[in-house]
Amino acid sequence: MAFPHTNSAPQFNLNAPGLAHDPHWYRKAVFYEVLVQSFADANEDGAGDFSGLISRLDYLQWLGIDCLWLPPFFDSPQLDGGYDVRDFTAVMETYGTILDFKSLVTQAHERGMRIIIDLPINHTSDQHPWFKASREHPDGPFGDYYMWSDTTDLYQDARVIFVDTEESNWTFDPIRRQFFWHRFFGHQPDLNFANPAVRDAIFNVVRFWMEQGIDGFRADAIPYLFAEDGTNCENLPPTHQFLQDLRAMVDAEFPGRVIIAEANQMPHEVVDYFGTEENPECHMAFHFPIMPRLYYALRDQKAAPIVETMANTPSIPRGAQWGTFLRNHDELTLEMVTPSEREAMLGWYAPDSRMRANIGIRRRLAPLLDNSRAEIELINALLLALPGSPFLYYGDEIGMGDNIWLDDRDASRTPMQWNPDRNAGFSNADPGKLFLPVVQSLVYHYNHVNVEAQTAHTSSLLHWNKQILKVRKAHPAFGLGRYDNVETSHESVLAFLRVLPVGNAEGEAPEIILCVFNLSQHPSAATLNLPGLAGRGLRDVFGGDIFPGIDDGGHLTLTLGSYDFFWLRVRSQSSNALSTQTQALPVIDGSEFGY
Ligand code: GLC
């Protein structure tokens, strides 16, 4: 789909009024995951830093980002992209200082953008002073900070997550001469949450970062905090109790800050991480099951996998929100699909074994979709229309490529491509000094895939992304509205309504948006069944054009081109009754939905 062309040159010097008070900001926000190391290098040491990121905030504001998510930037041996923390309250020297971080927060806030960080609290690096003390002094104050055992007999029902590198969740420590428990790498011992001193220490880590002004944090690897023999050691009741206590502390001491659960679990298990209205846990949780099904549906050219996953998604407490995503810093995980779906997806999306990692695919969005602009647009439009706040991954807005010749998940953590200059404008350092090489592949070379080139022409993917984010922002139904599936006559055509009725708690304008997607590579015509909306008019939210309305029998027939989509605002009156001139937005009472 093409947008009407806008101004040719972007204005990067917009001045946002600062953060408006909005307790539900995270339910409408567009998040952007940015790896400090990968974004912009100001001090020319070959790795990105806070000052570099600050210098690019105007770009992110221009793009329409509401909140940045920063994966761990703490002091770390960097054996797991910083998720192996050596000191929770110090930042990597190469990224700058705590003062630089605070400056980042202030400058983001001045532009109306928020900052959430990532707290990997389940484990630490084996270089953490707590672990060093624990292995050296079993009877000392840190002796019980980790999970030690003389044998590997306990917790045999817990799966190994990093199957590519780990054979067991137990590793023998030659210093303490005992085994320690770890759900991830053998250099990442799990903290012992059964020890109240550990829980207190983690509360203090959270307090420390809240005091630096962050707007919330992602609770990394949260299902694994507690272990219990005879279970799979995931989602256990004491883990939920800990999260309730954590939330109560955050609400009491830092009201308005949010917690986001990273729980790669089935829908009925993820939903528990929201807690209840009486005993809340996280404000948000990533929707892991829908992500792979978007990719599956695209190659299968059928709407059913998406319709079914949404039908199996339990409702969430008031004030909670899903986090949705297409890609992130990890492999595209296939844990939430069936074995046969997984086989099909590996065949479609990872034909070369180098593209695979653990139970997933280590590729970026554009290469996954073979750089098909139509499919990239379609899957983004799906992400932005489905329930949940979208989390974009840096570089995907310009269709960056990956480098499968790099190890593990580094394949898609390469430097951001800003321009066609040395190191893609990421750094002035000697190219050999970069923490990872810039992408120079035939199709995705930074010579042509870069921000500067894409800002220079308005039909670029970057401008397209900016425009669709702007349109989404203008329609609160996408963030706050209910999701209602719409029956269609064509198996490739997915349709649903986003319904924000009158009297919604947020006081936003009422609206109903009809979203229709053609998942087929061929044109498709479909009749939609909209019994509650018989006779209503329709208006395209992008160009504002009036569309033929829904007939008196509640049917609408639409023809969509290959991978085409529509977002149509449902009007309160019939299309015949309205002229095509500018109209005040109709008031929709939503009474047919029981409101
Ligand atoms: C989380 C992170 C991943 C990391 C793992 C272990 O799943 O997303 O990048 O490797 O935790 O720390």
Coordinates of C-alpha atoms and ligand atoms in Angstrom, one line a residue:
M1 CA 0.0 0.0 0.0
A2 CA 1.4 3.4 -0.9
F3 CA 0.8 6.5 1.3
P4 CA 0.3 9.9 -0.1
H5 CA 3.7 11.6 -0.3
T6 CA 4.5 14.0 2.5
N7 CA 7.1 16.7 2.8
S8 CA 10.4 15.6 1.2
A9 CA 12.9 16.2 4.0
P10 CA 12.3 15.0 7.6
Q11 CA 12.4 17.6 10.4
F12 CA 14.5 16.1 13.1
N13 CA 14.3 19.1 15.4
L14 CA 10.7 18.7 16.6
N15 CA 10.2 19.9 20.2
A16 CA 7.9 17.7 22.1
P17 CA 6.3 19.3 25.1
G18 CA 7.7 16.7 27.5
L19 CA 5.9 13.9 29.2
A20 CA 2.2 14.4 29.6
H21 CA 0.7 12.7 32.6
D22 CA -1.0 9.6 31.3
P23 CA -1.4 6.6 33.6
H24 CA -2.2 4.4 30.6
W25 CA 0.6 5.5 28.3
Y26 CA 2.0 2.0 27.9
R27 CA -1.3 0.8 26.5
K28 CA -1.1 3.2 23.5
A29 CA 2.7 3.5 23.1
V30 CA 4.9 2.3 20.3
F31 CA 8.1 0.9 21.8
Y32 CA 11.5 0.6 20.1
E33 CA 14.2 -1.8 21.2
V34 CA 17.6 -0.2 20.9
L35 CA 20.9 -1.9 21.8
V36 CA 23.1 0.9 23.1
Q37 CA 26.2 -1.0 21.7
S38 CA 24.7 -1.2 18.2
F39 CA 23.1 2.3 17.7
A40 CA 25.7 5.1 17.5
D41 CA 29.3 5.4 18.7
A42 CA 30.2 8.9 19.8
N43 CA 33.5 8.2 21.4
E44 CA 34.9 6.3 18.5
D45 CA 35.9 3.2 20.4
G46 CA 34.0 0.9 18.0
A47 CA 30.9 0.3 20.2
G48 CA 27.8 2.4 20.6
D49 CA 27.3 4.5 23.7
F50 CA 24.8 6.7 25.6
S51 CA 26.1 9.9 24.0
G52 CA 25.6 8.4 20.5
L53 CA 22.1 7.3 21.4
I54 CA 21.3 10.8 22.7
S55 CA 22.5 12.3 19.4
R56 CA 19.9 10.1 17.6
L57 CA 16.9 10.8 19.8
D58 CA 15.6 13.4 17.3
Y59 CA 15.5 10.7 14.7
L60 CA 13.5 8.4 17.0
Q61 CA 11.1 11.2 17.9
W62 CA 10.6 12.0 14.2
L63 CA 9.8 8.4 13.5
G64 CA 7.1 8.5 16.1
I65 CA 8.5 6.3 18.9
D66 CA 7.0 6.7 22.4
C67 CA 9.3 4.6 24.5
L68 CA 12.8 3.1 24.1
W69 CA 13.6 -0.3 25.5
L70 CA 17.3 -0.7 26.3
P71 CA 18.6 -4.2 26.8
P72 CA 21.1 -4.6 29.6
F73 CA 23.9 -2.0 29.5
F74 CA 25.3 -2.9 32.9
D75 CA 28.9 -3.9 33.6
S76 CA 29.3 -7.4 32.1
P77 CA 31.8 -9.8 30.6
Q78 CA 29.5 -9.6 27.5
L79 CA 29.2 -13.4 27.0
D80 CA 25.4 -13.1 26.6
G81 CA 24.9 -9.6 25.1
G82 CA 25.0 -8.1 28.5
Y83 CA 22.4 -10.4 30.0
D84 CA 25.3 -11.8 32.0
V85 CA 25.5 -9.0 34.6
R86 CA 28.7 -8.4 36.7
D87 CA 27.4 -5.4 38.5
F88 CA 23.7 -4.4 38.5
T89 CA 24.4 -0.8 39.5
A90 CA 27.4 0.1 37.2
V91 CA 27.2 0.7 33.4
M92 CA 29.6 -0.7 30.9
E93 CA 32.5 1.7 30.7
T94 CA 32.4 1.7 26.9
Y95 CA 28.8 3.0 27.0
G96 CA 29.6 6.0 29.3
T97 CA 28.7 6.7 32.9
I98 CA 25.6 6.7 35.0
L99 CA 25.4 10.5 34.5
D100 CA 25.3 9.9 30.7
F101 CA 22.5 7.5 31.3
K102 CA 20.6 10.0 33.4
S103 CA 21.2 12.6 30.6
L104 CA 19.7 10.1 28.1
V105 CA 16.6 9.8 30.3
T106 CA 16.2 13.6 30.7
Q107 CA 16.7 14.2 27.0
A108 CA 14.3 11.5 25.9
H109 CA 11.7 12.9 28.3
E110 CA 12.2 16.3 26.9
R111 CA 11.2 14.9 23.6
G112 CA 8.1 13.2 25.0
M113 CA 9.7 9.7 24.9
R114 CA 10.0 7.3 27.8
I115 CA 12.8 4.9 28.7
I116 CA 12.4 1.3 30.0
I117 CA 15.4 -0.8 30.8
D118 CA 15.9 -4.6 31.0
L119 CA 16.6 -6.3 34.3
P120 CA 17.9 -9.9 34.0
I121 CA 17.2 -10.7 37.7
N122 CA 16.9 -14.5 37.3
H123 CA 20.7 -14.9 37.1
T124 CA 24.0 -13.1 37.1
S125 CA 27.4 -13.6 35.4
D126 CA 29.8 -16.0 37.2
Q127 CA 32.0 -12.9 37.4
H128 CA 29.5 -11.2 39.7
P129 CA 31.0 -10.5 43.2
W130 CA 28.0 -12.3 44.7
F131 CA 28.9 -15.5 42.9
K132 CA 32.6 -15.1 43.6
A133 CA 31.8 -14.8 47.3
S134 CA 29.3 -17.7 47.1
R135 CA 31.7 -20.1 45.5
E136 CA 34.6 -19.1 47.8
H137 CA 32.7 -18.9 51.1
P138 CA 29.8 -21.3 51.3
D139 CA 29.2 -20.3 54.9
G140 CA 29.5 -16.5 54.3
P141 CA 26.7 -14.0 53.7
F142 CA 26.5 -14.9 50.0
G143 CA 26.8 -18.7 50.5
D144 CA 23.1 -19.2 49.7
Y145 CA 22.7 -16.5 47.0
Y146 CA 22.8 -19.2 44.3
M147 CA 21.4 -22.8 44.0
W148 CA 24.1 -25.2 45.0
S149 CA 23.9 -29.0 45.2
D150 CA 26.2 -32.0 45.7
T151 CA 24.5 -33.8 42.9
T152 CA 22.6 -33.1 39.7
D153 CA 19.6 -35.1 40.8
L154 CA 17.2 -32.2 41.5
Y155 CA 14.9 -30.5 39.0
Q156 CA 15.3 -33.2 36.3
D157 CA 12.0 -32.1 34.8
A158 CA 13.2 -28.7 33.8
R159 CA 14.0 -28.4 30.1
V160 CA 17.3 -27.0 28.8
I161 CA 16.6 -23.7 27.0
F162 CA 19.9 -23.0 25.2
V163 CA 20.0 -26.4 23.5
D164 CA 22.7 -25.4 21.1
T165 CA 25.3 -24.9 23.8
E166 CA 24.1 -26.5 27.1
E167 CA 23.6 -30.1 27.9
S168 CA 22.4 -29.7 31.5
N169 CA 21.1 -27.0 33.8
W170 CA 23.7 -28.0 36.3
T171 CA 27.4 -27.1 36.1
F172 CA 30.2 -28.2 38.4
D173 CA 32.1 -25.5 40.1
P174 CA 35.7 -26.6 40.8
I175 CA 36.1 -24.0 43.6
R176 CA 33.1 -24.8 45.8
R177 CA 33.2 -28.4 44.6
Q178 CA 29.4 -28.4 44.1
F179 CA 27.1 -28.1 41.2
F180 CA 25.2 -24.8 40.6
W181 CA 21.9 -24.4 38.9
H182 CA 21.4 -22.3 35.7
R183 CA 18.6 -22.1 33.2
F184 CA 20.7 -20.4 30.5
F185 CA 24.5 -20.5 29.8
G186 CA 26.9 -22.3 32.2
H187 CA 28.5 -19.0 33.0
Q188 CA 25.2 -17.6 34.2
P189 CA 24.3 -19.1 37.6
D190 CA 20.6 -18.6 38.7
L191 CA 20.0 -16.6 41.8
N192 CA 18.4 -18.4 44.7
F193 CA 15.1 -16.6 45.1
A194 CA 14.1 -18.8 48.0
N195 CA 16.7 -16.8 50.0
P196 CA 15.0 -13.6 51.3
A197 CA 18.4 -11.7 51.2
V198 CA 18.4 -12.3 47.4
R199 CA 14.8 -10.9 47.1
D200 CA 15.8 -7.9 49.1
A201 CA 18.9 -7.3 47.0
I202 CA 16.9 -7.5 43.8
F203 CA 14.3 -5.0 45.2
N204 CA 17.2 -2.7 45.8
V205 CA 18.5 -3.1 42.2
V206 CA 15.0 -2.1 41.0
R207 CA 14.9 0.9 43.4
F208 CA 18.3 2.0 42.2
W209 CA 17.2 2.2 38.6
M210 CA 13.8 3.7 39.3
E211 CA 15.7 6.5 41.1
Q212 CA 17.6 7.2 37.9
G213 CA 14.3 8.2 36.4
I214 CA 13.4 5.2 34.2
D215 CA 9.7 4.7 33.3
G216 CA 9.8 0.9 33.9
F217 CA 11.6 -2.2 33.1
R218 CA 11.4 -5.5 31.3
A219 CA 11.5 -8.4 33.8
D220 CA 13.8 -10.8 31.9
A221 CA 13.4 -14.6 32.0
I222 CA 10.8 -14.2 34.7
P223 CA 9.2 -17.7 34.7
Y224 CA 12.3 -19.3 36.1
L225 CA 12.9 -17.5 39.4
F226 CA 11.9 -20.3 41.7
A227 CA 12.5 -24.1 41.2
E228 CA 10.7 -27.0 42.8
D229 CA 11.6 -30.6 42.4
G230 CA 9.0 -32.6 40.5
T231 CA 7.9 -29.6 38.4
N232 CA 9.2 -28.1 35.2
C233 CA 10.4 -25.2 37.4
E234 CA 8.5 -22.6 35.4
N235 CA 5.6 -20.3 36.4
L236 CA 5.6 -21.6 40.0
P237 CA 3.4 -20.0 42.6
P238 CA 6.3 -18.4 44.6
T239 CA 7.5 -16.7 41.4
H240 CA 4.0 -15.1 41.1
Q241 CA 4.1 -14.2 44.8
F242 CA 7.5 -12.5 44.3
L243 CA 6.1 -10.5 41.3
Q244 CA 3.1 -9.4 43.4
D245 CA 5.4 -8.1 46.1
L246 CA 7.6 -6.4 43.6
R247 CA 4.6 -4.7 42.0
A248 CA 3.3 -3.6 45.4
M249 CA 6.7 -2.0 46.1
V250 CA 6.9 -0.3 42.7
D251 CA 3.3 1.0 43.0
A252 CA 4.0 2.3 46.5
E253 CA 7.5 3.8 46.0
F254 CA 7.4 4.6 42.2
P255 CA 3.8 5.0 41.1
G256 CA 3.2 5.0 37.4
R257 CA 6.3 3.0 36.4
V258 CA 5.7 -0.2 34.6
I259 CA 6.9 -3.8 34.7
I260 CA 6.9 -5.9 31.5
A261 CA 7.1 -9.7 31.7
E262 CA 9.3 -11.7 29.4
A263 CA 7.6 -15.0 29.7
N264 CA 7.9 -17.2 26.7
Q265 CA 4.9 -19.4 27.6
M266 CA 1.5 -20.6 26.4
P267 CA -1.2 -17.9 26.4
H268 CA -3.0 -19.3 29.6
E269 CA 0.4 -19.2 31.4
V270 CA 1.5 -15.8 30.2
V271 CA -1.8 -14.3 31.3
D272 CA -1.0 -15.2 34.9
Y273 CA 1.9 -12.7 34.8
F274 CA -0.6 -9.8 34.8
G275 CA -1.9 -11.1 38.1
T276 CA -5.4 -10.0 39.1
E277 CA -7.0 -6.6 39.7
E278 CA -6.7 -7.2 43.4
N279 CA -3.1 -8.7 43.2
P280 CA -1.5 -7.2 40.1
E281 CA 1.9 -8.4 38.9
C282 CA 3.1 -7.0 35.6
H283 CA 1.5 -4.2 33.6
M284 CA 2.5 -5.8 30.4
A285 CA 3.6 -9.2 29.0
F286 CA 5.0 -10.1 25.7
H287 CA 2.6 -12.1 23.5
F288 CA 4.9 -14.8 22.4
P289 CA 2.3 -17.1 20.8
I290 CA 1.0 -14.6 18.2
M291 CA 4.4 -13.7 16.9
P292 CA 5.4 -16.9 15.0
R293 CA 1.8 -17.3 13.8
L294 CA 2.0 -14.0 11.9
Y295 CA 4.9 -15.5 10.0
Y296 CA 3.2 -18.8 9.6
A297 CA 0.0 -17.3 8.3
L298 CA 1.9 -15.3 5.7
R299 CA 3.6 -18.3 4.1
D300 CA 0.5 -20.6 4.6
Q301 CA -1.6 -17.8 3.1
K302 CA -4.4 -18.5 5.5
A303 CA -5.9 -16.4 8.2
A304 CA -6.8 -19.4 10.5
P305 CA -3.6 -19.5 12.6
I306 CA -4.0 -15.9 13.6
V307 CA -7.8 -16.2 14.2
E308 CA -7.2 -19.3 16.4
T309 CA -4.4 -17.8 18.4
M310 CA -6.5 -14.7 19.1
A311 CA -9.4 -16.9 20.1
N312 CA -7.1 -18.8 22.5
T313 CA -5.8 -15.6 24.0
P314 CA -7.5 -15.1 27.4
S315 CA -8.8 -11.7 28.4
I316 CA -6.5 -9.6 30.5
P317 CA -7.2 -7.5 33.6
R318 CA -8.3 -3.9 33.2
G319 CA -5.2 -1.6 32.8
A320 CA -3.0 -4.5 31.5
Q321 CA -1.6 -4.6 28.0
W322 CA 0.1 -7.1 25.7
G323 CA 3.5 -6.3 24.2
T324 CA 3.6 -7.5 20.6
F325 CA 6.6 -7.8 18.3
L326 CA 7.9 -9.2 15.0
R327 CA 11.6 -9.4 15.9
N328 CA 13.9 -8.6 18.8
H329 CA 17.5 -9.2 19.9
D330 CA 16.9 -12.9 20.3
E331 CA 16.2 -15.6 17.8
L332 CA 12.7 -15.7 16.4
T333 CA 11.5 -18.3 18.8
L334 CA 9.4 -21.2 17.6
E335 CA 8.7 -22.7 21.1
M336 CA 5.0 -21.6 20.9
V337 CA 4.1 -23.5 17.7
T338 CA 3.4 -27.2 17.1
P339 CA 6.3 -29.4 15.9
S340 CA 4.8 -29.6 12.4
E341 CA 4.3 -25.8 12.2
R342 CA 7.9 -25.5 13.4
E343 CA 9.2 -27.8 10.7
A344 CA 7.3 -25.9 8.1
M345 CA 8.6 -22.5 9.4
L346 CA 12.2 -23.7 9.4
G347 CA 11.8 -24.8 5.8
W348 CA 10.2 -21.5 4.7
Y349 CA 12.3 -19.1 6.8
A350 CA 15.6 -20.9 7.6
P351 CA 16.6 -23.1 4.7
D352 CA 20.3 -22.7 5.6
S353 CA 21.2 -24.3 9.0
R354 CA 23.3 -21.2 9.8
M355 CA 20.0 -19.3 10.0
R356 CA 18.9 -21.4 13.0
A357 CA 19.6 -21.0 16.7
N358 CA 18.3 -23.0 19.6
I359 CA 14.6 -23.5 18.8
G360 CA 14.3 -20.6 16.5
I361 CA 15.6 -18.5 13.6
R362 CA 18.4 -15.9 14.0
R363 CA 17.4 -13.6 11.1
R364 CA 16.1 -10.1 10.8
L365 CA 12.6 -9.1 9.5
A366 CA 13.6 -8.0 6.0
P367 CA 15.7 -11.1 5.1
L368 CA 13.0 -13.4 6.7
L369 CA 10.6 -12.0 4.1
D370 CA 13.1 -12.1 1.3
N371 CA 13.1 -8.3 1.3
S372 CA 9.5 -8.3 -0.1
R373 CA 8.3 -4.7 0.5
A374 CA 4.6 -5.8 0.2
E375 CA 5.0 -8.5 2.8
I376 CA 7.1 -6.3 5.2
E377 CA 4.3 -3.7 5.0
L378 CA 1.6 -6.3 5.5
I379 CA 3.2 -7.9 8.6
N380 CA 3.9 -4.5 10.1
A381 CA 0.3 -3.4 9.5
L382 CA -0.9 -6.6 11.2
L383 CA 1.4 -5.9 14.2
L384 CA 0.1 -2.4 14.5
A385 CA -3.6 -3.3 14.2
L386 CA -3.7 -6.3 16.5
P387 CA -4.3 -5.8 20.2
G388 CA -1.1 -4.9 22.2
S389 CA 1.5 -2.2 22.2
P390 CA 4.0 -2.9 19.4
F391 CA 7.8 -3.3 20.1
L392 CA 9.8 -2.5 17.0
Y393 CA 13.4 -3.6 16.7
Y394 CA 16.1 -1.0 15.7
G395 CA 17.0 -1.1 12.0
D396 CA 13.9 -3.0 10.9
E397 CA 12.3 0.4 10.1
I398 CA 14.8 0.7 7.2
G399 CA 14.7 -3.0 6.3
M400 CA 18.2 -3.8 7.6
G401 CA 19.7 -7.1 6.8
D402 CA 21.6 -9.6 9.1
N403 CA 24.8 -11.5 9.0
I404 CA 24.4 -15.2 9.5
W405 CA 28.2 -15.7 9.5
L406 CA 28.4 -14.1 12.9
D407 CA 27.9 -16.3 16.0
D408 CA 24.6 -16.9 17.8
R409 CA 22.2 -13.9 17.9
D410 CA 24.9 -11.4 16.9
A411 CA 23.6 -12.1 13.4
S412 CA 21.0 -9.5 14.0
R413 CA 22.8 -7.2 16.4
T414 CA 25.1 -5.4 13.9
P415 CA 25.6 -1.6 13.8
M416 CA 22.7 0.6 12.8
Q417 CA 23.1 1.8 9.2
W418 CA 22.9 5.6 9.2
N419 CA 24.5 6.6 5.9
P420 CA 26.8 5.3 3.1
D421 CA 29.9 6.6 4.8
R422 CA 32.6 4.6 6.7
N423 CA 31.1 2.1 9.1
A424 CA 27.6 3.2 7.9
G425 CA 27.9 6.4 9.9
F426 CA 27.7 4.3 13.1
S427 CA 31.3 5.1 14.2
N428 CA 34.4 7.0 13.1
A429 CA 36.6 4.2 14.5
D430 CA 38.9 2.1 12.4
P431 CA 36.5 -0.4 10.7
G432 CA 38.5 -3.3 12.2
K433 CA 37.8 -2.0 15.7
L434 CA 34.0 -2.3 15.5
F435 CA 32.3 -4.6 18.0
L436 CA 30.6 -6.3 15.1
P437 CA 31.1 -5.6 11.4
V438 CA 28.5 -3.6 9.5
V439 CA 26.3 -5.5 7.0
Q440 CA 27.9 -5.5 3.6
S441 CA 25.9 -8.2 1.9
L442 CA 24.7 -7.8 -1.7
V443 CA 21.1 -7.0 -1.0
Y444 CA 21.4 -5.2 2.4
H445 CA 24.7 -3.3 2.0
Y446 CA 24.8 -0.1 4.1
N447 CA 25.6 1.8 0.9
H448 CA 21.9 1.8 0.0
V449 CA 20.1 0.4 3.1
N450 CA 20.6 3.4 5.4
V451 CA 18.6 6.1 7.2
E452 CA 20.0 9.0 5.1
A453 CA 19.1 7.4 1.8
Q454 CA 15.6 6.5 3.0
T455 CA 14.9 9.9 4.4
A456 CA 15.8 11.3 1.0
H457 CA 12.9 9.7 -0.8
T458 CA 9.4 9.7 0.5
S459 CA 8.4 6.3 -0.9
S460 CA 11.0 4.5 1.3
L461 CA 10.2 1.9 3.9
L462 CA 11.3 4.4 6.5
H463 CA 8.8 7.0 5.4
W464 CA 6.1 4.3 5.1
N465 CA 6.8 3.2 8.7
K466 CA 6.7 6.8 10.0
Q467 CA 3.4 7.4 8.3
I468 CA 1.7 4.3 9.5
L469 CA 2.8 5.0 13.1
K470 CA 1.3 8.4 12.8
V471 CA -2.0 7.0 11.6
R472 CA -2.1 4.4 14.3
K473 CA -1.4 7.1 17.0
A474 CA -4.4 9.1 15.7
H475 CA -6.7 6.2 16.5
P476 CA -6.8 5.2 20.1
A477 CA -8.9 2.1 19.3
F478 CA -5.6 0.4 18.2
G479 CA -4.2 0.7 21.7
L480 CA -7.3 0.6 23.9
G481 CA -10.0 -1.0 21.8
R482 CA -11.5 -4.4 22.0
Y483 CA -10.7 -7.0 19.4
D484 CA -13.6 -8.7 17.6
N485 CA -12.9 -11.3 14.9
V486 CA -14.9 -10.8 11.6
E487 CA -16.0 -13.8 9.6
T488 CA -14.8 -13.7 6.0
S489 CA -15.6 -15.8 2.9
H490 CA -12.0 -16.2 1.9
E491 CA -9.4 -18.3 3.8
S492 CA -6.6 -15.9 3.0
V493 CA -8.5 -12.8 4.1
L494 CA -8.2 -11.9 7.8
A495 CA -10.6 -9.3 9.2
F496 CA -11.3 -7.9 12.7
L497 CA -12.7 -4.9 14.4
R498 CA -11.0 -2.8 17.0
V499 CA -13.8 -1.3 19.1
L500 CA -13.4 1.6 21.5
P501 CA -16.9 2.2 22.8
V502 CA -18.4 5.2 24.4
G503 CA -17.7 5.6 28.1
N504 CA -14.3 3.9 27.9
A505 CA -12.4 4.7 31.1
E506 CA -9.7 6.8 29.3
G507 CA -12.2 9.3 28.0
E508 CA -10.9 8.9 24.4
A509 CA -13.1 9.5 21.3
P510 CA -15.3 6.4 20.6
E511 CA -14.4 4.6 17.4
I512 CA -14.6 1.3 15.5
I513 CA -11.9 0.4 13.0
L514 CA -12.4 -2.5 10.5
C515 CA -9.0 -4.0 9.6
V516 CA -8.8 -6.3 6.6
F517 CA -5.7 -8.1 5.4
N518 CA -5.0 -10.3 2.3
L519 CA -2.4 -12.9 3.3
S520 CA -2.3 -14.3 -0.2
Q521 CA 0.2 -13.4 -2.9
H522 CA -2.7 -13.2 -5.3
P523 CA -5.6 -10.7 -5.3
S524 CA -8.6 -11.9 -3.3
A525 CA -12.2 -10.9 -3.0
A526 CA -14.0 -11.6 0.2
T527 CA -17.4 -11.0 1.7
L528 CA -17.3 -10.0 5.4
N529 CA -20.0 -10.7 7.8
L530 CA -20.7 -7.7 10.0
P531 CA -24.2 -8.2 11.3
G532 CA -24.0 -5.5 14.0
L533 CA -23.0 -2.9 11.6
A534 CA -25.6 -3.1 8.8
G535 CA -25.9 0.0 6.8
R536 CA -22.8 1.7 8.2
G537 CA -20.5 3.8 6.1
L538 CA -16.8 3.3 5.9
R539 CA -13.9 5.7 5.5
D540 CA -10.2 4.8 4.8
V541 CA -8.1 6.0 7.7
F542 CA -5.0 6.7 5.5
G543 CA -6.3 8.8 2.7
G544 CA -9.8 9.7 4.2
D545 CA -11.7 8.4 1.2
I546 CA -15.3 7.2 1.6
F547 CA -15.6 3.5 0.8
P548 CA -18.8 1.7 -0.2
G549 CA -20.6 1.0 3.0
I550 CA -21.8 -2.2 4.7
D551 CA -25.1 -3.4 3.1
D552 CA -28.4 -3.6 5.0
G553 CA -27.9 -7.3 5.4
G554 CA -24.6 -6.6 7.3
H555 CA -22.3 -7.8 4.4
L556 CA -19.4 -6.1 2.8
T557 CA -17.5 -7.4 -0.2
L558 CA -14.0 -6.1 -0.7
T559 CA -11.4 -6.8 -3.3
L560 CA -7.8 -6.7 -2.1
G561 CA -4.6 -6.8 -4.2
S562 CA -1.7 -9.2 -3.4
Y563 CA -0.7 -8.7 0.3
D564 CA -3.0 -5.7 0.5
F565 CA -4.7 -4.4 3.6
F566 CA -7.3 -1.8 4.6
W567 CA -7.9 0.0 7.9
L568 CA -11.4 1.5 7.6
R569 CA -13.2 3.6 10.1
V570 CA -16.8 2.5 10.6
R571 CA -19.1 5.5 10.5
S572 CA -22.2 6.1 12.6
Q573 CA -24.3 6.8 9.5
S574 CA -24.8 5.2 6.1
S575 CA -22.4 6.2 3.4
N576 CA -25.3 7.6 1.2
A577 CA -26.4 10.0 3.9
L578 CA -23.0 11.6 4.0
S579 CA -21.3 13.7 1.4
T580 CA -17.6 13.0 0.7
Q581 CA -16.7 16.5 1.9
T582 CA -14.8 16.8 5.2
Q583 CA -17.1 15.7 8.0
A584 CA -16.8 15.9 11.7
L585 CA -15.8 12.4 13.0
P586 CA -19.0 10.5 13.7
V587 CA -20.0 9.6 17.2
I588 CA -20.4 5.8 17.5
D589 CA -22.4 4.7 20.5
G590 CA -21.4 1.1 20.3
S591 CA -24.8 0.0 21.5
E592 CA -24.9 -3.0 19.2
F593 CA -21.9 -4.3 21.2
G594 CA -23.8 -4.0 24.4
Y595 CA -22.1 -0.9 25.7
Ligands
GLC1 C1 16.5 -13.5 27.9 C2 17.1 -12.6 26.9 C3 18.2 -13.3 26.1 C4 19.2 -13.9 27.1 C5 18.5 -14.8 28.1 C6 19.5 -15.2 29.2 O1 15.8 -14.5 27.3 O2 16.2 -12.1 26.0 O3 18.9 -12.5 25.2 O4 20.2 -14.7 26.4 O5 17.5 -14.0 28.8 O6 20.1 -14.2 29.9

